[in-house]
XYZ file of C-alpha atoms in Angstrom:
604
model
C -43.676 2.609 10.167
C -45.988 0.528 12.268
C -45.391 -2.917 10.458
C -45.960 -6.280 12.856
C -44.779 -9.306 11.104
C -45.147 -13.406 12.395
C -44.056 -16.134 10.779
C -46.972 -18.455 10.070
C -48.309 -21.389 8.425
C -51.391 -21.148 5.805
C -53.423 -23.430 8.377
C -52.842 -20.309 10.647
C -53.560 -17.666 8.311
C -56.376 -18.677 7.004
C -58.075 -19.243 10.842
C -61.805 -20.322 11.026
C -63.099 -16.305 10.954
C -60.792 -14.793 8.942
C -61.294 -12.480 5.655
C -59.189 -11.939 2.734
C -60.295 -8.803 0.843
C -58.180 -7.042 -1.894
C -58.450 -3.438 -2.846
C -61.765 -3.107 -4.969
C -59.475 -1.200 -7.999
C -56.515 -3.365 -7.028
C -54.742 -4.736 -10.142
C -56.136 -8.385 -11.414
C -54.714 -12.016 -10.693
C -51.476 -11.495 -13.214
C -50.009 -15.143 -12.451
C -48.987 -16.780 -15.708
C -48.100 -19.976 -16.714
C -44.970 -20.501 -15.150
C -45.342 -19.016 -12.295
C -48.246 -21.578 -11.247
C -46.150 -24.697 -12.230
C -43.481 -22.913 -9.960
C -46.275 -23.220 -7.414
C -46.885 -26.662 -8.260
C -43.744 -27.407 -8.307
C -43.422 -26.320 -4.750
C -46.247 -28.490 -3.302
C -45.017 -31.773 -5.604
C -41.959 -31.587 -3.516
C -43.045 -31.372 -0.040
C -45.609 -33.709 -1.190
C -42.831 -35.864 -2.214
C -41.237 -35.453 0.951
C -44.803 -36.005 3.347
C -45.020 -39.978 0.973
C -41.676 -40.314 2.502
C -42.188 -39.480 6.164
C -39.545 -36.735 5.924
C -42.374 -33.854 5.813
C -40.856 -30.167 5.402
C -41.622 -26.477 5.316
C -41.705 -24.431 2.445
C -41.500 -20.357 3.343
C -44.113 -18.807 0.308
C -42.658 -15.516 0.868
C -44.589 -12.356 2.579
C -47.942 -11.603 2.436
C -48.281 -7.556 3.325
C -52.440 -6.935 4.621
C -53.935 -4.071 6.732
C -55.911 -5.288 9.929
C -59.000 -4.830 10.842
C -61.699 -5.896 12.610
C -65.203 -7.003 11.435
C -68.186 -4.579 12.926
C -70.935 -6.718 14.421
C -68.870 -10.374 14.927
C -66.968 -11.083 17.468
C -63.005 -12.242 17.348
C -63.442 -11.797 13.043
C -60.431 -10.524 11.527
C -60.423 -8.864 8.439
C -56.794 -8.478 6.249
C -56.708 -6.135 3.239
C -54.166 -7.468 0.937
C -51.837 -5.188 -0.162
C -49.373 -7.344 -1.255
C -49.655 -11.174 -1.509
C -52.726 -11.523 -3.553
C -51.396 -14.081 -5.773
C -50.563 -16.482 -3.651
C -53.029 -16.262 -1.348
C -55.754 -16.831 -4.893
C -53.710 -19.813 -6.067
C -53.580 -20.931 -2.555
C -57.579 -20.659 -2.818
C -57.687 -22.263 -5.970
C -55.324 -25.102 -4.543
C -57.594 -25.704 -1.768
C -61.047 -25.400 -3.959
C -59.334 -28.362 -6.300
C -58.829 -30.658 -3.130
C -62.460 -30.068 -2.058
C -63.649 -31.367 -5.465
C -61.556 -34.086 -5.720
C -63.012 -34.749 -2.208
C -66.256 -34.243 -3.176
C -66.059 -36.969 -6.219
C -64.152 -39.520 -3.756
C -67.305 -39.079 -1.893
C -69.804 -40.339 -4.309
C -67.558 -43.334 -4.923
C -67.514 -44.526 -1.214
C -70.126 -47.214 -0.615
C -72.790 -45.946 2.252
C -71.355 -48.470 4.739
C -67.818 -47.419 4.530
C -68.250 -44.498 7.320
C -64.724 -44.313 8.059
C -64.344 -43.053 5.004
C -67.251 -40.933 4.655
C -66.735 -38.977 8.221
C -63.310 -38.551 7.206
C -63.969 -36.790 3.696
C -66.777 -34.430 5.031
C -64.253 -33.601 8.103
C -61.851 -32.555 5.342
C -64.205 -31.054 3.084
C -65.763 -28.541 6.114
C -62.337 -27.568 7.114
C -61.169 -26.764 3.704
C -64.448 -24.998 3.098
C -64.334 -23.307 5.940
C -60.757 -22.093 6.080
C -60.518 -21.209 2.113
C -64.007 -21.289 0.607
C -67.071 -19.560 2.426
C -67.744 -20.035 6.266
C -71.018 -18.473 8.302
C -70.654 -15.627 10.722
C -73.106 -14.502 12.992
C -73.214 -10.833 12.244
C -75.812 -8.758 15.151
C -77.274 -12.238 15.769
C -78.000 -13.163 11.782
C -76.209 -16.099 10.399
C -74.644 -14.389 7.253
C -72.129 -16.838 5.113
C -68.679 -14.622 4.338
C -66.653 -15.239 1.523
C -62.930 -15.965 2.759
C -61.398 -14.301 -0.169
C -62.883 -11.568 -2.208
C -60.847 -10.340 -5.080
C -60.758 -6.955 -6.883
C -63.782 -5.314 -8.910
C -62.429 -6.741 -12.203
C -61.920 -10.034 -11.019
C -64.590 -11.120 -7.883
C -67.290 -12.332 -10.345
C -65.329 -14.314 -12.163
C -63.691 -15.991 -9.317
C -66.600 -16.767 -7.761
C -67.993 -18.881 -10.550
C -64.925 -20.355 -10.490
C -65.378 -21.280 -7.182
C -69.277 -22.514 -7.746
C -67.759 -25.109 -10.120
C -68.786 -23.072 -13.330
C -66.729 -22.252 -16.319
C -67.296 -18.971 -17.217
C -66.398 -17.176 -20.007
C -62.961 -14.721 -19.803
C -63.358 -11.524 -20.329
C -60.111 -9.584 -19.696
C -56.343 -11.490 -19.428
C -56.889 -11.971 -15.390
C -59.893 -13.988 -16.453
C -57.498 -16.275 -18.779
C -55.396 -16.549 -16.103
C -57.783 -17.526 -13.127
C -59.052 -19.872 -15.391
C -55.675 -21.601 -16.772
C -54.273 -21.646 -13.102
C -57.015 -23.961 -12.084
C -56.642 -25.731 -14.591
C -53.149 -26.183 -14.269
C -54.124 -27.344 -10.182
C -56.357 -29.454 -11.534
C -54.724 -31.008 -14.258
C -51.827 -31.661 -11.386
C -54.088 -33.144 -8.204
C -55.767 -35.421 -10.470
C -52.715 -37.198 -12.314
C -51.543 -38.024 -8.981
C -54.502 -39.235 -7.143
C -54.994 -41.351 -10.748
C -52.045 -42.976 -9.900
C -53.552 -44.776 -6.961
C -56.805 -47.196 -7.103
C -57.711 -48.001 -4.210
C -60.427 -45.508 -2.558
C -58.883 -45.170 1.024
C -55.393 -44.529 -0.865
C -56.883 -41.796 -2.339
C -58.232 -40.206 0.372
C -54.833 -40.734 1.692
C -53.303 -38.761 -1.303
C -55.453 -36.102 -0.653
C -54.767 -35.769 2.966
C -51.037 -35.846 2.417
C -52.050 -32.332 -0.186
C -54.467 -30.988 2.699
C -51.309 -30.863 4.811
C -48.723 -29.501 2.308
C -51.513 -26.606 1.930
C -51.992 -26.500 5.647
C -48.692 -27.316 7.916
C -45.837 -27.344 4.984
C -46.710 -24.002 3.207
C -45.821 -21.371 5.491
C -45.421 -17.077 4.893
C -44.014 -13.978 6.367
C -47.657 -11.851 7.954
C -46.548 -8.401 7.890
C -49.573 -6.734 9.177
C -49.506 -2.829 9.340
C -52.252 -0.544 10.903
C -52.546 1.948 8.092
C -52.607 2.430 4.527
C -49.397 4.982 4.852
C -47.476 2.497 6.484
C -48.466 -0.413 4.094
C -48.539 1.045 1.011
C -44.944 2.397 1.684
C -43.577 -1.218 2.051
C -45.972 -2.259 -1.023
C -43.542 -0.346 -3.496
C -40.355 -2.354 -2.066
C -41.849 -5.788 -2.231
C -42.014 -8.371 -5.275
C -45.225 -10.782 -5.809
C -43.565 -14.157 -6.921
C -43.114 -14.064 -10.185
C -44.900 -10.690 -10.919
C -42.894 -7.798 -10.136
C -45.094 -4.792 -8.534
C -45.137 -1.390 -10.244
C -45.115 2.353 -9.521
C -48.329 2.533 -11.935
C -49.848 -0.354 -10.307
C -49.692 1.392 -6.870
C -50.754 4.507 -8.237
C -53.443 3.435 -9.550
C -54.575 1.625 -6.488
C -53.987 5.143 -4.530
C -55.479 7.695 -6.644
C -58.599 5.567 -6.729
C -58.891 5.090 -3.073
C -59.007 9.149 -3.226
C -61.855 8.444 -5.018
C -64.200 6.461 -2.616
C -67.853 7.811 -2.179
C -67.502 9.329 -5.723
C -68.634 6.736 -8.496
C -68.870 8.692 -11.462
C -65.038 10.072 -10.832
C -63.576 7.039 -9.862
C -65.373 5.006 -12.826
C -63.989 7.759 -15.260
C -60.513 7.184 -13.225
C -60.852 3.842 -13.620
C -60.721 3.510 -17.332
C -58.294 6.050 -17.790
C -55.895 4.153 -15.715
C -56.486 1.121 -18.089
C -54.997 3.329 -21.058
C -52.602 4.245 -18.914
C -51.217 0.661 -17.978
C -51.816 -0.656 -21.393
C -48.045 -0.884 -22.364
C -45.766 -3.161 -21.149
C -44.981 -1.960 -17.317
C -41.162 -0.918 -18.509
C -42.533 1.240 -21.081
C -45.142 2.324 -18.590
C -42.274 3.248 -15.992
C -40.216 5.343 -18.594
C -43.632 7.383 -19.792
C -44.276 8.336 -16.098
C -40.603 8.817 -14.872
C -40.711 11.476 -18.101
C -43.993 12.871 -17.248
C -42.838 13.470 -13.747
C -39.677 15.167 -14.855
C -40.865 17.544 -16.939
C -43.078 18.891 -14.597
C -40.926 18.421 -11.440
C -37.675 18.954 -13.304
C -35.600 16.496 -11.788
C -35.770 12.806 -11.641
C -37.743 10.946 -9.473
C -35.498 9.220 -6.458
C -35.152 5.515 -7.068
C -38.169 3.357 -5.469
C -40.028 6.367 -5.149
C -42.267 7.004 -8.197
C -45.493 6.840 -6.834
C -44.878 8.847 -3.799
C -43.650 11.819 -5.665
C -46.204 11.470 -8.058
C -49.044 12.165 -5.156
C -46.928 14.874 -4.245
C -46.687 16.818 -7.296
C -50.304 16.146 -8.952
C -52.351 14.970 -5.792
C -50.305 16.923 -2.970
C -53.197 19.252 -2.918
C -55.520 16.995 -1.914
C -57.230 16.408 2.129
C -56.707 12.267 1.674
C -58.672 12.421 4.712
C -61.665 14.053 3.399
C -61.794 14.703 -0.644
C -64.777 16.620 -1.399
C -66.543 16.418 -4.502
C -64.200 19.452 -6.371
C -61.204 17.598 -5.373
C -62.625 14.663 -7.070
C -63.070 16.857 -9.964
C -59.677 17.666 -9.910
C -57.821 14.479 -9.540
C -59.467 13.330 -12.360
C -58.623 16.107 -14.242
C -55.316 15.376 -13.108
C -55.184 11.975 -14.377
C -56.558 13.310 -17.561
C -53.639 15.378 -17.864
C -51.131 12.741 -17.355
C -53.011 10.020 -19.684
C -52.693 12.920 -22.751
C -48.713 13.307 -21.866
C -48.543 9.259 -22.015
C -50.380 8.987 -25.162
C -48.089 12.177 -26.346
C -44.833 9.948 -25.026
C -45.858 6.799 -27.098
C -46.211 9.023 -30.016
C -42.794 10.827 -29.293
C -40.645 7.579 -28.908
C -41.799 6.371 -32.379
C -40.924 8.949 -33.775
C -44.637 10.228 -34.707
C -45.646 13.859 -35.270
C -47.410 14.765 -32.291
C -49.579 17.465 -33.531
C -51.865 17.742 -37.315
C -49.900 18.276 -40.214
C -50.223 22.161 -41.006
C -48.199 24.975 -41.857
C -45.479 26.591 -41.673
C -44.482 22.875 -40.594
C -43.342 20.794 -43.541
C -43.116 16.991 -43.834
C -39.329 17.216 -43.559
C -39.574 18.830 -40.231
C -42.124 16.326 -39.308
C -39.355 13.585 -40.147
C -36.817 15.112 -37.617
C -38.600 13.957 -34.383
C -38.013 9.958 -35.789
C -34.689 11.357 -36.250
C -33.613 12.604 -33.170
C -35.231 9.884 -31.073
C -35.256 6.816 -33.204
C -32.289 7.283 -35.675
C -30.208 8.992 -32.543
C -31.352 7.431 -29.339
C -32.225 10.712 -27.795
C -34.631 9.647 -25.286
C -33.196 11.820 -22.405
C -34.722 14.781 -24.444
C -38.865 13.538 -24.121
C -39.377 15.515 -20.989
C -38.522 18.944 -22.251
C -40.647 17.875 -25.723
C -43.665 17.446 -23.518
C -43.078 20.861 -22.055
C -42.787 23.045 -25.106
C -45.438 20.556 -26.846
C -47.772 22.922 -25.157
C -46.615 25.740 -26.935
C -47.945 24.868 -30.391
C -46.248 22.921 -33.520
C -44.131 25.420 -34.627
C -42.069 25.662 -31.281
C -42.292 22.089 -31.042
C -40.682 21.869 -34.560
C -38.014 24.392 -33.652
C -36.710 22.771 -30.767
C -36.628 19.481 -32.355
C -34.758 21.057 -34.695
C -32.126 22.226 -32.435
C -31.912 19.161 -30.252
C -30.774 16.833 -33.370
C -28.089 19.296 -34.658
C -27.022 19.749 -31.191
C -27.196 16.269 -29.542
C -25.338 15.027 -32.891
C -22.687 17.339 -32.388
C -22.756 17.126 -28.429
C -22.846 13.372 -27.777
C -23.014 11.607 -31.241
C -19.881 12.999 -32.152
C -17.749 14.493 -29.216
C -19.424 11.986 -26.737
C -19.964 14.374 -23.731
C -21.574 13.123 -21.034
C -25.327 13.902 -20.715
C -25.445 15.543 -17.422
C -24.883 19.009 -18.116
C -27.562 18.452 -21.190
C -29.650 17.290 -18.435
C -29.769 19.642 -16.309
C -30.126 22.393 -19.466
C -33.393 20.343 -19.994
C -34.863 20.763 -16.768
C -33.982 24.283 -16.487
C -35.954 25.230 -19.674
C -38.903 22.984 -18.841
C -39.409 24.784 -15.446
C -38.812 28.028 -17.954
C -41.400 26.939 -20.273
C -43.808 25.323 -17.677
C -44.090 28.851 -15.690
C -44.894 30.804 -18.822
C -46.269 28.413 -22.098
C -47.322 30.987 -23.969
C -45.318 33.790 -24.077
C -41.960 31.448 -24.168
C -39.346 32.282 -26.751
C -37.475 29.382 -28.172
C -34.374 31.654 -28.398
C -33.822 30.816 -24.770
C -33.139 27.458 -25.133
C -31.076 28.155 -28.782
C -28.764 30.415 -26.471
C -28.339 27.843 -23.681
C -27.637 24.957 -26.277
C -25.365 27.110 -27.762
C -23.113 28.116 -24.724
C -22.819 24.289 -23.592
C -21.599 23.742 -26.801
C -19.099 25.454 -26.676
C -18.106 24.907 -23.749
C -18.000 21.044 -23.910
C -18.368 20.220 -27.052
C -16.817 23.537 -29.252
C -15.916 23.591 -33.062
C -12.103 22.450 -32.908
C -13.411 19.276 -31.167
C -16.604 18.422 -33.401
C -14.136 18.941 -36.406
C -11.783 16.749 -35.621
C -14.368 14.231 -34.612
C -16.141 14.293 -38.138
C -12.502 13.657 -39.233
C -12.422 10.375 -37.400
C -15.407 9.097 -38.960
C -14.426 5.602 -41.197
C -16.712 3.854 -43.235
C -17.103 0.197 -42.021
C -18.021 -2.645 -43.793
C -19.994 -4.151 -40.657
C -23.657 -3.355 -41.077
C -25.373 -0.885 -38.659
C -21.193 0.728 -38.030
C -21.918 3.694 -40.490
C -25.031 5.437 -38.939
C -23.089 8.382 -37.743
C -21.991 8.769 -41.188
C -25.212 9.134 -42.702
C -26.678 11.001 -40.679
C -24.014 13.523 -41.100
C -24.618 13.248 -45.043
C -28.378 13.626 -44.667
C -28.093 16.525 -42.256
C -25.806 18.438 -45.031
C -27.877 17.706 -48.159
C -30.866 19.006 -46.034
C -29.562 22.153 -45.407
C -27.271 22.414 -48.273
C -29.470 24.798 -49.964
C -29.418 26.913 -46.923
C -25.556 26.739 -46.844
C -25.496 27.485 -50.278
C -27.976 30.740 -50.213
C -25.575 32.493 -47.837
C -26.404 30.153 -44.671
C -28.559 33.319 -43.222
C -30.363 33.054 -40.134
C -31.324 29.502 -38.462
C -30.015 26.733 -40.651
C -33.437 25.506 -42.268
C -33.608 23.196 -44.971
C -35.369 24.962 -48.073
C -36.739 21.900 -49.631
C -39.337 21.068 -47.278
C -41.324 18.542 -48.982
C -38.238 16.360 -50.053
C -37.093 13.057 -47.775
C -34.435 10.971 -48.095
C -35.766 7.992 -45.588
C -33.090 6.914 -43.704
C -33.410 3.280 -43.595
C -33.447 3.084 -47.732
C -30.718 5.474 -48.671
C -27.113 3.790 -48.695
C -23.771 4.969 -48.189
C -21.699 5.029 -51.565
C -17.808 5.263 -52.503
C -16.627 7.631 -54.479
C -14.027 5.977 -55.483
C -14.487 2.217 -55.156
C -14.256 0.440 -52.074
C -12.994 -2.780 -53.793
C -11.551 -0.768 -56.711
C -10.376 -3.599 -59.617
C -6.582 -4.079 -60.352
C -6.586 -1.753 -63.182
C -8.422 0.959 -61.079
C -6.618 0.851 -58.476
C -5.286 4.431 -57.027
C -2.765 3.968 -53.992
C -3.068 7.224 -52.561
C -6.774 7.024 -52.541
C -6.624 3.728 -51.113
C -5.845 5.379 -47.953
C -8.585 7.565 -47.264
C -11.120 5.349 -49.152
C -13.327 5.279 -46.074
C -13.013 8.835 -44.758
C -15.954 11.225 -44.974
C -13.973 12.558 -47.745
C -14.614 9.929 -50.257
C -18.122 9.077 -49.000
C -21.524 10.261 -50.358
C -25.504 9.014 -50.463
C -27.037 7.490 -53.250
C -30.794 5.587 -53.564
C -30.441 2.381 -52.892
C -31.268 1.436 -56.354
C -28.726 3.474 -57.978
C -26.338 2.645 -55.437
C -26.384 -0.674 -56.644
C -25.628 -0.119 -60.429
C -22.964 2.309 -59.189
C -21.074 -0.443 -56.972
C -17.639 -0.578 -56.902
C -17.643 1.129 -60.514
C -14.441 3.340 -60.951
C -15.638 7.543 -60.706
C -15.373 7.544 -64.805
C -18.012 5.018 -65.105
C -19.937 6.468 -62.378
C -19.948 10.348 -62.957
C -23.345 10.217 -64.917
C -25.281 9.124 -61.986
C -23.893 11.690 -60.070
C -24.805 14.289 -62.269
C -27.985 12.883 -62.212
C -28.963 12.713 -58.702
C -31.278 14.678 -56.379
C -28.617 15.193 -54.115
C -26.792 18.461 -54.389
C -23.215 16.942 -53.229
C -23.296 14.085 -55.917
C -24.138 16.661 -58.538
C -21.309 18.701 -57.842
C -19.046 15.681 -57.296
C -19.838 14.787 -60.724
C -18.918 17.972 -62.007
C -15.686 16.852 -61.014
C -13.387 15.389 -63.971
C -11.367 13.119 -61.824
C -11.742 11.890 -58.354
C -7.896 11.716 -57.197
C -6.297 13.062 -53.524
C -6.379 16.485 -54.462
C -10.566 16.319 -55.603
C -11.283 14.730 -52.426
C -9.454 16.698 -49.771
C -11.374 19.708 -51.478
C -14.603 18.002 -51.200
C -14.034 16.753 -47.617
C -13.167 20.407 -46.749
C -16.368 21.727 -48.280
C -18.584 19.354 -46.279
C -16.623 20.468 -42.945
C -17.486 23.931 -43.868
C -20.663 23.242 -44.226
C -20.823 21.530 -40.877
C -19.346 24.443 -39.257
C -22.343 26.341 -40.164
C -25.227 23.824 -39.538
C -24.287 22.302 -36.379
C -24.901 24.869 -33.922
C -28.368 25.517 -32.276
């Protein structure tokens, strides 16, 4: 990596022919708020420190650019900003404020006062030059060159910024150009207030020309190619704004694209969908993305390069050719469908149209597994077999809640065998969509279970399961009750074949049912049955009720309460209130039923 860095004041960067240009489909001005008054903050200090003759440097941080030089004009540099254009815009900004606030000193000054006057318009062409516009003489034309020129989104708006209009936003890197010169603005001018006399303002204003100039210093790290540059890019921070995989991405795929307008338009907009969520989110639907297709995880600080390798790595980036253009948008087609698949998955939304043999039951297992369970690890190998049609998408869902609840829910085995079982049937489903038999992955699931996680284990684990009385403790529990209600009708029809719940169209939401006591959990004086006191809050005294009839039923002895179990749509309450008492002996019976029943339904 060819990388030359110097340590050098803005006064130096910004030299009398130099050009600031960042990527045409580089990401938009993304300072907020706080980061400008962190800016501000910077230059009231060594302001601060310049009233009192003790003048300082402040180090901005490093400013990443490729060099090179400008055809036609002699000595002109050119810097592509690859990393740094935030500063160096609020920098601009900074130095655009001062030359207004110049500007109005100057029609204040009385015509005789040329001290004065020769000393604004010195200050005014310098900043102008340096920050603003400045000519060049390009094959013997004068041409005038913008010093900065910011990204496609973001030039026009800048630029009337910069003309002294007030245009109107558009997109958030508008607001945000807009509110951090206003925030400059707002700043310069209630401290150059504080002074009345006109040569004391001047003086306030050259004291700011040299905190932008000789104070404010960076870290040029100048590289010769894009390779080299683009590699740093992905380990360096903008102040305040932390750089991501997508962002670079983005940036690279539509360089591809160059000399093909239609394709990298198209590319364009499907990046914007792409980037829409928050750039955390973003990260997890592309790590996923990548590893189902890859099947492995991406190596840390390395997103973006293996992403070019495994959808782009075709590609001549020296010379892409109109069907390569084809293809990488095609490619990026591909990958904004799997995102919008992902933000379906992780809320738990049915990714396909609702249609048989698929019931709305099944359809509730996919909130269940990743919402009510946390099983997140699991999206990658659901965007594989999502290819293969609902009903293998339901059938795997299936599987991975009554295995993960068994694996990790209840005998807590760590996730790196499941894993690895994930990528292993992605790159099995990947190499042959159509033809794949879920089977496979029933089998494999099946194995690792009993091998980490066997019977004996899971048993005793359901065993450990208390009720407790703080909220959001008894999750586990329900879900174990909901699971065997669903596919008590299975169980009880000879538990042939896959477990499968029979009543398709009926859903206990999981949010709204309740946990209930069999016998009571605050049982009254006269109610009160020692040896059931004990095991109160085992799984063996513990059933589901509406929430609505929970609370009529609350802390009512079993007597009072065996009507509403008869009652209820839920095949365990019915047969507990079959039951004429509810003593020791009742509910070791009915706690050995349910484990039975478990036995049966938690396998693959």
């Amino acid at each position: 990596m060819n990388i030359k860095p110097s340590h050098v004041d803005i006064g130096v960067l910004f030299g009398e022919k130099t050009i600031f240009t960042v990527p045409k489909y580089q990401r938009g001005y993304a300072w907020d708020d706080e980061s400008v008054a962190d800016f501000i903050s910077d230059v009231s200090v060594c302001y601060s420190r310049r009233v009192n003759n003790n003048c300082m440097e402040h180090f901005l941080g490093g400013v990443l650019s490729i060099k090179s030089d400008i055809d036609g004009v002699a000595n002109a540099v050119r810097y592509q900003l690859v990393d740094g254009q935030q500063r160096i815009t609020t920098l601009t900004l900074l130095a655009f404020v001062l030359c207004e606030n110049l500007e109005e000193l100057a029609a204040l000054v009385e015509d005789d006062d040329k001290d004065i006057v020769l000393r604004i318009e010195h200050h005014l062409l310098r900043l102008r030059k340096a920050f603003i516009v400045h000519d060049q003489v390009v094959n013997r034309i004068v041409t005038p060159a913008n010093v900065l020129t910011l990204s496609k989104k973001d030039e026009a708006h800048f630029r009337a910024l910069l003309a002294g209009r007030d245009p109107i936003a558009v997109i958030d890197s508008h607001v945000k150009l807009s509110a951090s010169l206003m925030q400059l603005k707002k700043y310069i001018s209630s401290v150059v207030v504080e002074v009345d006399d006109l040569s004391n303002k001047l003086d306030v204003l050259e004291r700011f020309q040299d905190v932008l100039l000789i104070d404010f210093s960076v870290l040029h790290m100048v590289a010769e190619n894009k390779p080299d540059a683009y590699r740093l890019f992905q380990v360096i921070n903008d102040r305040g704004v932390s750089l991501t995989d997508g962002d670079l991405l983005r940036v690279k795929t539509l360089e591809l694209l160059e000399g093909h307008g239609v394709e990298q338009d198209a590319a364009e907009l499907i990046w914007d969908d792409i980037l829409s969520d928050k750039p955390s989110r973003t990260y997890d639907y592309l790590q996923w993305i990548y590893e189902s297709y890859a099947f492995k995880r991406a190596r840390s600080g390395a997103l973006a390069d293996v992403y070019m390798e495994q959808f782009f790595g075709r590609i001549n980036h020296e010379l892409v050719n109109k069907k390569d253009a084809r293809f990488i948008l095609s490619q990026l087609e591909k990958i904004r469908s799997d995102v919008c698949t992902c933000r379906s998955i992780i809320k738990g939304e049915w990714v396909f149209d609702d249609q048989r043999p698929v019931t709305p039951w099944d359809r509730t297992r996919l909130r269940s597994l990743i919402v009510d369970l946390g099983h997140t690890l699991c999206v990658p190998l659901l965007l594989a077999i999502s290819d293969s049609g609902h009903v293998k998408f339901r059938d795997v869902v299936l599987m991975l809640e009554r295995s993960f609840y068994r694996y990790k829910i209840i005998c807590n085995e760590h996730v790196t065998p499941l894993k690895s079982l994930y990528y292993a049937e992605s790159q099995i489903i990947r190499a042959d969509t159509k033809s794949y038999k879920v089977q496979s992955l029933r089998d494999k699931l099946n194995d690792l279970l009993a091998q980490r996680a066997p019977m004996a284990n899971f048993i005793n684990g359901l065993l450990g399961l208390h009720y407790q009385a703080k909220t959001g403790g008894n999750k586990n529990i329900k879900h174990l009750l909901m699971m065997l209600d669903s596919y008590g009708g299975w169980y009880c029809n000879g538990a042939n074949g896959n477990p499968a719940c029979l009543e398709g169209n009926r859903i206990l939401d999981f949010g709204e049912t309740s946990i209930e006591h069999i016998y009571p959990r605050n049982a009254k004086a006269a109610d009160i049955d020692p040896e059931m006191e004990e095991r109160k809050n085992s799984i063996g005294n513990l059933t589901l009720l509406d929430p609505e009839i929970n609370s009529s039923a609350d802390n009512k002895p079993f007597n009072d309460k065996r009507d509403i179990f008869k009652k209820s749509s839920i095949a365990l309450n019915v047969k507990i209130g079959a039951k004429r008492v509810w003593n020791v002996k009742s509910s070791t019976n009915y706690e050995r039923d349910l484990l039975a029943m478990a036995k049966l339904i938690f396998v693959a």
